[in-house]
mmCIF file of C-alpha atoms and ligand atoms in Angstrom:
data_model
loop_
_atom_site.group_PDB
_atom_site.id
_atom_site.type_symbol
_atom_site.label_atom_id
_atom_site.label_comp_id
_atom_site.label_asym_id
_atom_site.label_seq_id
_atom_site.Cartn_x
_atom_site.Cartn_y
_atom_site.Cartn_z
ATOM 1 C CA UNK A 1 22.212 -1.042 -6.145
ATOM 2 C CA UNK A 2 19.867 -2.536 -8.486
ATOM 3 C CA UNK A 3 16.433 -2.914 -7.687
ATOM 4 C CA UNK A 4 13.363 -4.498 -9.511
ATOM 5 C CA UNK A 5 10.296 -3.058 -8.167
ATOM 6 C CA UNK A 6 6.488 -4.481 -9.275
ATOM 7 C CA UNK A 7 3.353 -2.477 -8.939
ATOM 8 C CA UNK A 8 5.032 1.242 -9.162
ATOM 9 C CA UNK A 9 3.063 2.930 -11.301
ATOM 10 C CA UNK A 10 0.585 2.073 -8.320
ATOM 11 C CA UNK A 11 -0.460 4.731 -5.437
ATOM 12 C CA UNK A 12 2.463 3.368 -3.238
ATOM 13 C CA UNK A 13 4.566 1.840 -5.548
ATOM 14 C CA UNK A 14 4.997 5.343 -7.666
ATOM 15 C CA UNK A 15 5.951 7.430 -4.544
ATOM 16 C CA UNK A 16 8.350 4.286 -3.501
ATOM 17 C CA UNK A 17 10.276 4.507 -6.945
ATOM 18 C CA UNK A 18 10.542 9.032 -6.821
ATOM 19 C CA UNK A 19 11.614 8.893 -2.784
ATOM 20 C CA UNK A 20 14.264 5.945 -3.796
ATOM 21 C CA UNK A 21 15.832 8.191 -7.019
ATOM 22 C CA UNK A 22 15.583 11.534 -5.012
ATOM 23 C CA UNK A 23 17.269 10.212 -2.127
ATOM 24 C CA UNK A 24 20.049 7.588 -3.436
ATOM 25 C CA UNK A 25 22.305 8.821 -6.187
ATOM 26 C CA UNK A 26 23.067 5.009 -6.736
ATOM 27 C CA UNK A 27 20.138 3.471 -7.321
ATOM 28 C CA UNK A 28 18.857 2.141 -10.230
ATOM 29 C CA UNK A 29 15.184 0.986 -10.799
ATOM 30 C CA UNK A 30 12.952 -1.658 -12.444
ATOM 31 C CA UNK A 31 9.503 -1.018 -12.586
ATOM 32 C CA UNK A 32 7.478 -4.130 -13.401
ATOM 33 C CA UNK A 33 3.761 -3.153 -13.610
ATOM 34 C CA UNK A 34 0.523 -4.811 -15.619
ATOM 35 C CA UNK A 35 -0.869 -1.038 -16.243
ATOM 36 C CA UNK A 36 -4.761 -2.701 -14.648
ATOM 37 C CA UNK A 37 -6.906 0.276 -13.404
ATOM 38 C CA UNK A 38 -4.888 1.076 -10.338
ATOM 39 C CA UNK A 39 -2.042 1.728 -12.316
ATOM 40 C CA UNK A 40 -1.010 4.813 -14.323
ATOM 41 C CA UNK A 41 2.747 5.768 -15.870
ATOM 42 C CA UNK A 42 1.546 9.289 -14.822
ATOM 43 C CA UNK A 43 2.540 8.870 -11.372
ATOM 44 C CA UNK A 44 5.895 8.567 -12.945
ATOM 45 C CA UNK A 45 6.334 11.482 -14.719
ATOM 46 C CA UNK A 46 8.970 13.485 -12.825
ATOM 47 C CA UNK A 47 11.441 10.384 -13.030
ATOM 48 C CA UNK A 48 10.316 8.837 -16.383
ATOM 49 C CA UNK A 49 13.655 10.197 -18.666
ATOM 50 C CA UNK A 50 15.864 9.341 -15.294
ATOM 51 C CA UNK A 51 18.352 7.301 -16.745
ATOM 52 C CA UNK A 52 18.398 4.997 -13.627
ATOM 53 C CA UNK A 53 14.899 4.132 -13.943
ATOM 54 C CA UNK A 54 13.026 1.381 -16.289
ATOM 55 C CA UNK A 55 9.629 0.434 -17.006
ATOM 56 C CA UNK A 56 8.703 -2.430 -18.206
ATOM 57 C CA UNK A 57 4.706 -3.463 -18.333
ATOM 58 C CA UNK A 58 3.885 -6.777 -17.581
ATOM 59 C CA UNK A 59 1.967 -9.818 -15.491
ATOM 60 C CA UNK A 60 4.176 -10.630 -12.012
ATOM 61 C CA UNK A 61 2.438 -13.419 -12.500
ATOM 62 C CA UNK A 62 3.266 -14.807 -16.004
ATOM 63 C CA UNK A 63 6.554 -16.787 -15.580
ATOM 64 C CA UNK A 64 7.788 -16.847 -18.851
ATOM 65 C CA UNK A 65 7.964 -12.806 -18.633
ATOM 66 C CA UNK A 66 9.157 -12.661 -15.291
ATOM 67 C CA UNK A 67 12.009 -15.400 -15.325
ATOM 68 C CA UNK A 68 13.019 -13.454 -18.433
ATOM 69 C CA UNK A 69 13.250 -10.552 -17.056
ATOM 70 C CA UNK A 70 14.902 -11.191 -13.111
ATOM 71 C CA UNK A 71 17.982 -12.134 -13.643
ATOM 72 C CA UNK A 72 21.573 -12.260 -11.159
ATOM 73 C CA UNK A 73 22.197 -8.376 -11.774
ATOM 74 C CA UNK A 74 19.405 -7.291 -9.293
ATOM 75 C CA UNK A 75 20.364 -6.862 -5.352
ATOM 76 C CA UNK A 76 16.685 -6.425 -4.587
ATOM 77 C CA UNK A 77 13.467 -7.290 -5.445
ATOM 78 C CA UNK A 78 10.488 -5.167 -4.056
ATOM 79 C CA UNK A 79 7.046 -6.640 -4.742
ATOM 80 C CA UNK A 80 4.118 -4.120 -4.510
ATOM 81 C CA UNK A 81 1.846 -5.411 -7.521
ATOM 82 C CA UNK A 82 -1.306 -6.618 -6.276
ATOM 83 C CA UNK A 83 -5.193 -6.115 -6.163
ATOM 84 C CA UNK A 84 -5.661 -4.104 -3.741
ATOM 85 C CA UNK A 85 -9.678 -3.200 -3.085
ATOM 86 C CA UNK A 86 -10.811 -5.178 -0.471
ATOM 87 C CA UNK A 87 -14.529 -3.719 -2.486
ATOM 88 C CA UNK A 88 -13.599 -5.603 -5.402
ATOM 89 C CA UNK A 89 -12.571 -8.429 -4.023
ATOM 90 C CA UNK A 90 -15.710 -9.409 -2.428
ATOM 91 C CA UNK A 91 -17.404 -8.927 -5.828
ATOM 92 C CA UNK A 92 -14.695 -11.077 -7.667
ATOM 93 C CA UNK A 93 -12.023 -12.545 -6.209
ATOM 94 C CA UNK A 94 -10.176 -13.965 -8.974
ATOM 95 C CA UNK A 95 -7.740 -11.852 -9.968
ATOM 96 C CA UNK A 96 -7.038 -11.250 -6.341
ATOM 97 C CA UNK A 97 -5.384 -14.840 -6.534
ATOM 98 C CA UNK A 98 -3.833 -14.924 -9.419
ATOM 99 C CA UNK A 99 -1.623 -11.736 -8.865
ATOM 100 C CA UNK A 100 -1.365 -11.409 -5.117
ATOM 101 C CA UNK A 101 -0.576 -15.790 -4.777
ATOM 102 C CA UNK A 102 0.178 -16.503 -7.638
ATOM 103 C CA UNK A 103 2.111 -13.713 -8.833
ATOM 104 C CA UNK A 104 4.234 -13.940 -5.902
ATOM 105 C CA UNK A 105 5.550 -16.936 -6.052
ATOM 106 C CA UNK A 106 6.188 -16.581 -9.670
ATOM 107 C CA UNK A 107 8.165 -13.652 -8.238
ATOM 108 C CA UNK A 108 9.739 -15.768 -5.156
ATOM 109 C CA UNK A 109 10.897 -18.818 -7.680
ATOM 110 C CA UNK A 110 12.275 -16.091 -10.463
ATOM 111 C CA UNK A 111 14.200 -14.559 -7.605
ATOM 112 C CA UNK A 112 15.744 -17.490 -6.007
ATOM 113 C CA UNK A 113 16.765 -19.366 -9.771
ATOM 114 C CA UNK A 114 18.428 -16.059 -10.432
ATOM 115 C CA UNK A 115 20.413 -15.205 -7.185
ATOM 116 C CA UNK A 116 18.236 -11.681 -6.343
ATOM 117 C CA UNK A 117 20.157 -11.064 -3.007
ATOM 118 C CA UNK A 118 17.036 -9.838 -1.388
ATOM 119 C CA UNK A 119 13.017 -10.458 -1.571
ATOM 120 C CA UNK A 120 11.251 -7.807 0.072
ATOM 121 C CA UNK A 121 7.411 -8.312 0.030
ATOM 122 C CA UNK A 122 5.011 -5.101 1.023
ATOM 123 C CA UNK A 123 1.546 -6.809 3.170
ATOM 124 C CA UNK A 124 -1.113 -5.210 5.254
ATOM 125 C CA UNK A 125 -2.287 -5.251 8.465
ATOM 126 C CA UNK A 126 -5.531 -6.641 7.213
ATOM 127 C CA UNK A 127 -4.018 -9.716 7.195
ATOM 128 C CA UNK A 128 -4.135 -9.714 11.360
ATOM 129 C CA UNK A 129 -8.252 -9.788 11.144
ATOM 130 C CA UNK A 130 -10.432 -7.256 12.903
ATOM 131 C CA UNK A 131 -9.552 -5.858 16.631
ATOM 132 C CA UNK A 132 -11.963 -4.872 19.162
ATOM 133 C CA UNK A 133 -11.373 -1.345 21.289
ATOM 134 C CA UNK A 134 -8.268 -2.631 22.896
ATOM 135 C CA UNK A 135 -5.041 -3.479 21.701
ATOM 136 C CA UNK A 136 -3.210 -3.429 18.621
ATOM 137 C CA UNK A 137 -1.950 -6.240 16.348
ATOM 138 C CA UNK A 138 2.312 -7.595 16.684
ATOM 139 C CA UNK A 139 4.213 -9.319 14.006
ATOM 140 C CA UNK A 140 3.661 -12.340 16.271
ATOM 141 C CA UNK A 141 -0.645 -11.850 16.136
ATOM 142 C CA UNK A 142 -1.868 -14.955 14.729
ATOM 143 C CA UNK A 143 -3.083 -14.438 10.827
ATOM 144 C CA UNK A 144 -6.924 -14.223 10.514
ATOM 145 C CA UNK A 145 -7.805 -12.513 7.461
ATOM 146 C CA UNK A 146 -11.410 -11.868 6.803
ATOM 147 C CA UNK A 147 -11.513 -10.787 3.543
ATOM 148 C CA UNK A 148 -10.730 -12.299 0.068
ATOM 149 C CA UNK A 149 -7.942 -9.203 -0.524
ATOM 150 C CA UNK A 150 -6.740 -9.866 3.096
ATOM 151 C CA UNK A 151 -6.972 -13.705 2.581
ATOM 152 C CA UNK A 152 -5.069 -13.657 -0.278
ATOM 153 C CA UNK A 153 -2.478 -11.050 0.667
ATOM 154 C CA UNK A 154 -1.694 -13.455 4.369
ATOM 155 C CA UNK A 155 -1.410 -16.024 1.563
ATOM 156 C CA UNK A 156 1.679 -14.018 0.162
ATOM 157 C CA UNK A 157 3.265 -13.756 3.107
ATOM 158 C CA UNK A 158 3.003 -17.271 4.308
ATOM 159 C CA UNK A 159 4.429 -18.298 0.564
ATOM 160 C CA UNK A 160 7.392 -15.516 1.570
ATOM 161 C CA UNK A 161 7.810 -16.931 4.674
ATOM 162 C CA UNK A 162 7.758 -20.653 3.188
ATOM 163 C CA UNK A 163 10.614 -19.530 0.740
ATOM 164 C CA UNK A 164 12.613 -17.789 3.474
ATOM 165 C CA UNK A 165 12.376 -21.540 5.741
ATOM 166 C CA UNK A 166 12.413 -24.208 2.205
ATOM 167 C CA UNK A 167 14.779 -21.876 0.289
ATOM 168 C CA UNK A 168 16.707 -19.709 2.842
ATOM 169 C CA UNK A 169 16.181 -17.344 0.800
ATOM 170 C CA UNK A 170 16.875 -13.763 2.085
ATOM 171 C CA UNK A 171 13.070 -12.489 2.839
ATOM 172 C CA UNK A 172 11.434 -9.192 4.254
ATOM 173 C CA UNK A 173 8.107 -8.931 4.996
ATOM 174 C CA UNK A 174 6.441 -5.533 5.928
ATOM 175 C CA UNK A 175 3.336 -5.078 7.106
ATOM 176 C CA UNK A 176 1.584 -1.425 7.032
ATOM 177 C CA UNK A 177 -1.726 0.236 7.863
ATOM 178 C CA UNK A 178 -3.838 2.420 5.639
ATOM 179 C CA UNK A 179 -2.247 4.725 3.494
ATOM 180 C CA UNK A 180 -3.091 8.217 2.312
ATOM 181 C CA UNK A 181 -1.467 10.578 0.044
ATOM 182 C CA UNK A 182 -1.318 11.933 -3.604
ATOM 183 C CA UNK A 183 -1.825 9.925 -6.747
ATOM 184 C CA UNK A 184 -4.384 7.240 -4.790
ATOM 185 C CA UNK A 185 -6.841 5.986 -7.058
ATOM 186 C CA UNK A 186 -10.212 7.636 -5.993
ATOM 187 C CA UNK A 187 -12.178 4.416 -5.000
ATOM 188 C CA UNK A 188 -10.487 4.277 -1.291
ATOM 189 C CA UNK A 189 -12.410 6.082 1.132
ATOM 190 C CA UNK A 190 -9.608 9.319 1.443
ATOM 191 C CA UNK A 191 -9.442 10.270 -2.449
ATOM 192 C CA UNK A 192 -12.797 9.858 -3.285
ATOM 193 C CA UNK A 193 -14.243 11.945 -0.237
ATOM 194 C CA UNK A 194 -11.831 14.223 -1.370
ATOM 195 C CA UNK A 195 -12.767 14.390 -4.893
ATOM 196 C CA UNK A 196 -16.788 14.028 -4.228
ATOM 197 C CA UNK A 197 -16.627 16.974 -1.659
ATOM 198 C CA UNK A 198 -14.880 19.043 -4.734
ATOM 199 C CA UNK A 199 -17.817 18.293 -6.596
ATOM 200 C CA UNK A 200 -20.700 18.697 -4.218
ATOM 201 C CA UNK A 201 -21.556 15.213 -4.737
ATOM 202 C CA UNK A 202 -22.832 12.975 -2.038
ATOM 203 C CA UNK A 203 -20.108 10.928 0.581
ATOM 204 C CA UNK A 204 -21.033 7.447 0.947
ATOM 205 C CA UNK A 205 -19.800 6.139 4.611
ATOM 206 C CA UNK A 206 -20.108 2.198 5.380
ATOM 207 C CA UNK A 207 -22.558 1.783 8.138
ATOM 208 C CA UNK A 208 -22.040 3.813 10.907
ATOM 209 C CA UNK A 209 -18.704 5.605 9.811
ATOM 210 C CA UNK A 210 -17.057 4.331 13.228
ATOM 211 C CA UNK A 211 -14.795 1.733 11.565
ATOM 212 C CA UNK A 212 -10.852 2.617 12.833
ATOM 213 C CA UNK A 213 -7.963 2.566 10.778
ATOM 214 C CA UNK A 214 -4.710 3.404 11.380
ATOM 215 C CA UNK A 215 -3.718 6.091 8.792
ATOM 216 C CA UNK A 216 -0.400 6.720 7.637
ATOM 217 C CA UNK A 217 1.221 8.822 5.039
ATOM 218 C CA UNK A 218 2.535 7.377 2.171
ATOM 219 C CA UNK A 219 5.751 8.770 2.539
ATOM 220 C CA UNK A 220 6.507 7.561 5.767
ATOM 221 C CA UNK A 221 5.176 4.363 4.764
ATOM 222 C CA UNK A 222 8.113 4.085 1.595
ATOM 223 C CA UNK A 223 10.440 5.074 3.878
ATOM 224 C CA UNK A 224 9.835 2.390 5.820
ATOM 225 C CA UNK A 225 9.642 -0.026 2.637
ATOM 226 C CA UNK A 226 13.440 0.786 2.144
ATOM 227 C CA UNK A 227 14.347 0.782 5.840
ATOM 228 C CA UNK A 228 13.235 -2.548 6.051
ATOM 229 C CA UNK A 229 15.014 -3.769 2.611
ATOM 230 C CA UNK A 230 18.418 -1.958 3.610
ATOM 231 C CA UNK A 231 18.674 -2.832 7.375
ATOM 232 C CA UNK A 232 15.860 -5.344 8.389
ATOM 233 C CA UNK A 233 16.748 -8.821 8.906
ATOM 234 C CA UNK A 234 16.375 -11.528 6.880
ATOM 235 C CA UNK A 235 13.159 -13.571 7.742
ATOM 236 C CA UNK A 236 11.951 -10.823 9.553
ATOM 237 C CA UNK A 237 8.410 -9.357 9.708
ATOM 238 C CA UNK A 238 7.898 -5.443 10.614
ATOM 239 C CA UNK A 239 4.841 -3.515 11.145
ATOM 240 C CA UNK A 240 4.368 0.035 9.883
ATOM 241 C CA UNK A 241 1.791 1.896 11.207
ATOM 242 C CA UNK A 242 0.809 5.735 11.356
ATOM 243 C CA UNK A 243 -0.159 6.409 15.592
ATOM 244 C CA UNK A 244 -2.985 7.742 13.997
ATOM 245 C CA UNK A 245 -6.492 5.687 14.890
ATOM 246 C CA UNK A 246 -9.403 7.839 13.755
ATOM 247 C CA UNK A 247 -13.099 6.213 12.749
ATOM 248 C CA UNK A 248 -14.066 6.985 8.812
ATOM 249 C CA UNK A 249 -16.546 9.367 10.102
ATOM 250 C CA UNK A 250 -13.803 12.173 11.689
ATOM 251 C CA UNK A 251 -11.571 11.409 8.818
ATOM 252 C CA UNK A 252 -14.765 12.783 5.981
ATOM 253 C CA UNK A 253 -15.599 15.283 8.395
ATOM 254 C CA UNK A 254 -11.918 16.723 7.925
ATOM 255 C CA UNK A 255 -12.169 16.532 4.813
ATOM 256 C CA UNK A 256 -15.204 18.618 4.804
ATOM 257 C CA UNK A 257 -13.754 21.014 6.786
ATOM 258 C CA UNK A 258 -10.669 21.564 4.449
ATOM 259 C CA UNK A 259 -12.604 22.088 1.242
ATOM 260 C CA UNK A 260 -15.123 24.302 3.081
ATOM 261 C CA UNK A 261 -18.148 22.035 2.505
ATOM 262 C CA UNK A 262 -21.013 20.972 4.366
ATOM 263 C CA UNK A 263 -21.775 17.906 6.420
ATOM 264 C CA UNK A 264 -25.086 17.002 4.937
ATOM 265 C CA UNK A 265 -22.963 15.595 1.842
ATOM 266 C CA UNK A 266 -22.369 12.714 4.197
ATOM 267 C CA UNK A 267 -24.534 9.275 2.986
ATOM 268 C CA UNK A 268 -24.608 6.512 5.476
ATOM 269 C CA UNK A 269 -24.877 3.895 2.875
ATOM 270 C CA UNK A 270 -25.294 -0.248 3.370
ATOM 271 C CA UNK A 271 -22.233 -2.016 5.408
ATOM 272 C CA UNK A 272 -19.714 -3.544 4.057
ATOM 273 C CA UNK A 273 -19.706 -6.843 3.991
ATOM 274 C CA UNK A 274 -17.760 -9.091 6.999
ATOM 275 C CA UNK A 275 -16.642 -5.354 6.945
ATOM 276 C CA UNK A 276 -13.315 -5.071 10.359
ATOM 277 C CA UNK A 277 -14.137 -2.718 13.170
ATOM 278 C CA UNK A 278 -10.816 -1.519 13.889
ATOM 279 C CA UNK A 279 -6.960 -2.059 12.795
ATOM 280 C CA UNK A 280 -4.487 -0.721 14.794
ATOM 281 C CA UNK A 281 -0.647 -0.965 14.435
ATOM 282 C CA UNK A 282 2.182 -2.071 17.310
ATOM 283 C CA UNK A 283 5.220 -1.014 15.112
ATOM 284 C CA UNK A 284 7.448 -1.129 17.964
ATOM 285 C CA UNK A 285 9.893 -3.532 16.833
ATOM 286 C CA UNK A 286 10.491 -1.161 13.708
ATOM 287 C CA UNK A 287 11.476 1.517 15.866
ATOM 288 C CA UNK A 288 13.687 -0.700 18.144
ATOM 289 C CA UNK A 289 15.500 -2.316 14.997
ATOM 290 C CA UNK A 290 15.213 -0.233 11.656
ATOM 291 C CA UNK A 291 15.235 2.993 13.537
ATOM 292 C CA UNK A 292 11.977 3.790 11.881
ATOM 293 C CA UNK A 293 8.929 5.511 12.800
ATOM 294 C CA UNK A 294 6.559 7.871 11.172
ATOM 295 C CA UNK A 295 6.707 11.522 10.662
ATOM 296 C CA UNK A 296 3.732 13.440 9.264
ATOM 297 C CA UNK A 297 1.008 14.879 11.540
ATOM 298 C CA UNK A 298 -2.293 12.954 9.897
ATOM 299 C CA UNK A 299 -3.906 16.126 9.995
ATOM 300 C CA UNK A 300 -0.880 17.857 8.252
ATOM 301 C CA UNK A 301 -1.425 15.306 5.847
ATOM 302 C CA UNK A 302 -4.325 15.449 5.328
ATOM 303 C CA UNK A 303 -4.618 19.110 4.235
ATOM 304 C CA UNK A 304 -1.709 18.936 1.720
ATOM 305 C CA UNK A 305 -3.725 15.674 0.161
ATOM 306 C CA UNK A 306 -6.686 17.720 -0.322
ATOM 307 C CA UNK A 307 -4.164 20.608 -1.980
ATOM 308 C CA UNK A 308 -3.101 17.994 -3.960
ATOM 309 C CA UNK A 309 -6.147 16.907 -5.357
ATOM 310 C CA UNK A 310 -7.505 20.169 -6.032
ATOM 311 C CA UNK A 311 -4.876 20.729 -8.196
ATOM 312 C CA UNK A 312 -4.385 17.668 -9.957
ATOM 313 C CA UNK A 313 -8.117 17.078 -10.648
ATOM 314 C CA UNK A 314 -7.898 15.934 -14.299
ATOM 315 C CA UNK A 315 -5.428 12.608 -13.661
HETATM 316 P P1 NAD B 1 -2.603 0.108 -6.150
HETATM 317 O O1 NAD B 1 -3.856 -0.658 -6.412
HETATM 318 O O2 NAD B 1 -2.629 1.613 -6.162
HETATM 319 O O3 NAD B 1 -1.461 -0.310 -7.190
HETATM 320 C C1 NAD B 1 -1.214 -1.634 -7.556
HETATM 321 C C2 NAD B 1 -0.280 -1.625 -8.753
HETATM 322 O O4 NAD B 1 -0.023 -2.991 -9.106
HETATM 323 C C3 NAD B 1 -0.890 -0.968 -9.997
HETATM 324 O O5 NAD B 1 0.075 -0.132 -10.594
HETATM 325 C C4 NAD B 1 -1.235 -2.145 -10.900
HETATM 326 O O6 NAD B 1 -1.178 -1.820 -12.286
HETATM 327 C C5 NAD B 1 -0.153 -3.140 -10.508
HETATM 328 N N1 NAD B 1 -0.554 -4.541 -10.779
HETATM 329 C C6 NAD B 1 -1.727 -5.155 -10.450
HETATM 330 N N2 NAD B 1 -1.714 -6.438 -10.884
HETATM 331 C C7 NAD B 1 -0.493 -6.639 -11.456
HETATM 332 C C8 NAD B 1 0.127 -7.758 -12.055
HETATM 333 N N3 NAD B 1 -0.503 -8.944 -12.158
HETATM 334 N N4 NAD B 1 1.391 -7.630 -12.525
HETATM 335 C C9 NAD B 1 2.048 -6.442 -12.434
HETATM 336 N N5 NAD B 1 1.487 -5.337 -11.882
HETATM 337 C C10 NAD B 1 0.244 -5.438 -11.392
HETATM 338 O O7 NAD B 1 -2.067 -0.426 -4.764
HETATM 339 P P2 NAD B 1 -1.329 0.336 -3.574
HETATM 340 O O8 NAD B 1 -2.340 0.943 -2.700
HETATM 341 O O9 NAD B 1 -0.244 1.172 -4.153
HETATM 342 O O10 NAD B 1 -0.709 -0.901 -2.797
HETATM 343 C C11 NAD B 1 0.573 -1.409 -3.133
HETATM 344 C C12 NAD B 1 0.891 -2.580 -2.243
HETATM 345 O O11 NAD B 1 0.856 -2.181 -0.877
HETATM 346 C C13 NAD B 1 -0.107 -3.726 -2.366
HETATM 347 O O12 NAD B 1 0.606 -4.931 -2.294
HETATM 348 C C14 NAD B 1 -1.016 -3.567 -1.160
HETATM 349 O O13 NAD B 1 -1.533 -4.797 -0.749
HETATM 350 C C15 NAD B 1 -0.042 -2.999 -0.152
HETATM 351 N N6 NAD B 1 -0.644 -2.170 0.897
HETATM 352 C C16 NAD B 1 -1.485 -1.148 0.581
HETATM 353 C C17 NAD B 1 -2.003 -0.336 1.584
HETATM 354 C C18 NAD B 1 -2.904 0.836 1.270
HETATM 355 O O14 NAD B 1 -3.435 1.452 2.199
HETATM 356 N N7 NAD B 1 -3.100 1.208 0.021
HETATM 357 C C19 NAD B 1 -1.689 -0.603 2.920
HETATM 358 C C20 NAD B 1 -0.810 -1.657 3.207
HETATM 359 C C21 NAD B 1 -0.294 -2.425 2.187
#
């Protein structure tokens, strides 16, 4: 199987690309990425002289590169490239459109002209809004993004979705909670408590630190990525989540805990802005029809991300 894959010398797309080598002899990988901050060839090191894998840095969202480049020899197309600070986006959202939108359906048109079997695109739960204490969002949850990032990433999937109805074009959309893991870049709240702690340097927590997420590893998050392109139906949406709810607060204070430093490095600093109270994640249709639920104990995790960082400081 050959598979072009965009964004994987990101945080997810990097540990998406060294599951799919380790675990399929077969496979052979693509790996379209712009190099912007987020990104770093690093993450890639244990596979970068695999002869099954490719880099090849570029804009998803410049056509003449990308029609180029897809062509009728790939089975599968796996888009991960996107802005993805919800932070940033609120300061600028520009780029925001041009690579999640825009970049997709530069991706979506490449894919269909060429004959990719499969378009598999990789969206968020923030795309399903903000949820009170109650509840938890379903593929079928009406789309209310509040965010630029989230606006523009329910943008992607309604041009996926638009392809899938116009083109019939074979689409997979998954949708997944927050991630945490090695080789994040330290500006999401995990890797950068993390790495502050280390250095005995203040812990800046939106508000009142008792926004919920839904954490999930990153591994069991890929693994669902390739569930969903191998078995998951065409048109389909699944959600990916982690059964793990916590508020930011109990997630720093872990953190604390595991690198043995004190709670008065905590800073409640200014809200976010329009910033969601809670996500949480109803994956069951994943379960029912890929099979697929996640593994890792957050606080398991959690401790072997903090190993991680401590010994991979300098990247
Ligand atoms: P990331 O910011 O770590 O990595 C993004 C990658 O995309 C980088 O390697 C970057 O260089 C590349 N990129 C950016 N613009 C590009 C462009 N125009 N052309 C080609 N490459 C480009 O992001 P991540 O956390 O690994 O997220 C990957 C995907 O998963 C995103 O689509 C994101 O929306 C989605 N997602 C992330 C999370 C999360 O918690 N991090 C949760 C659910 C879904």
């Amino acid at each position: 199987m050959k598979c072009l894959v965009t964004g994987g010398c990101g945080f997810i797309g990097s540990e998406l690309i060294r599951q799919g080598l380790r675990e399929n002899a077969d496979l052979e990988i693509v790996n379209l990425d712009l190099l912007t901050y987020a990104g770093n060839p690093e993450n890639l090191r244990e596979v970068q002289d695999d002869p099954r894998y490719t880099f090849v840095k570029g804009d998803i969202a410049d056509p003449a590169l990308v029609n180029d480049l897809v062509d009728g020899s790939f089975d599968l197309l796996i888009n991960l490239a996107a802005e993805s600070h919800v932070d940033r986006s609120i300061e600028d959202a520009s780029e925001f459109l041009r690579t999640n939108v825009v970049g997709t359906q530069v991706l979506l048109d490449a894919a269909r002209r060429a004959g990719v079997a499969r378009f598999v695109q990789v969206g968020t739960d923030e795309v399903y809004g903000s949820l009170g204490p109650y509840g938890a969002f379903t593929e079928t949850t009406p789309l209310s993004p509040r965010s630029p990032y989230s606006a523009s990433k329910a943008a992607a999937d309604h041009l996926v979705m638009a392809a899938y109805h116009t083109h019939k074009m074979n689409t997979v959309i998954t949708r997944c909670s927050n991630n945490y893991g090695p080789h994040q870049y330290p500006e999401k709240l995990i890797p950068l408590t993390i790495l502050n702690a280390l250095d005995n340097v203040d812990i800046p927590v939106y508000g009142d630190g008792l926004y919920v997420r839904d954490w999930i590893h990153v591994e069991d998050h890929s693994r669902g990525v390739w569930t969903a392109a191998i078995k998951g139906r065409s048109g389909a949406v699944y959600n990916l989540g982690g059964d793990s709810e916590k508020p930011n607060l109990e997630v720093v204070r872990l953190i604390l805990e595991f690198t043995g430093k004190p709670d008065r490095l905590i800073r409640h600093v200014e809200d976010r802005k329009g910033h969601d109270r809670r996500y949480a994640m109803d994956f069951s249709l994943a379960k029912e029809e890929l099979g697929w639920s996640p593994n890792i104990v957050f606080e398991t995790g959690l401790r072997d991300t903090v190993k991680w960082y401590k010994e991979n400081r300098s990247r």
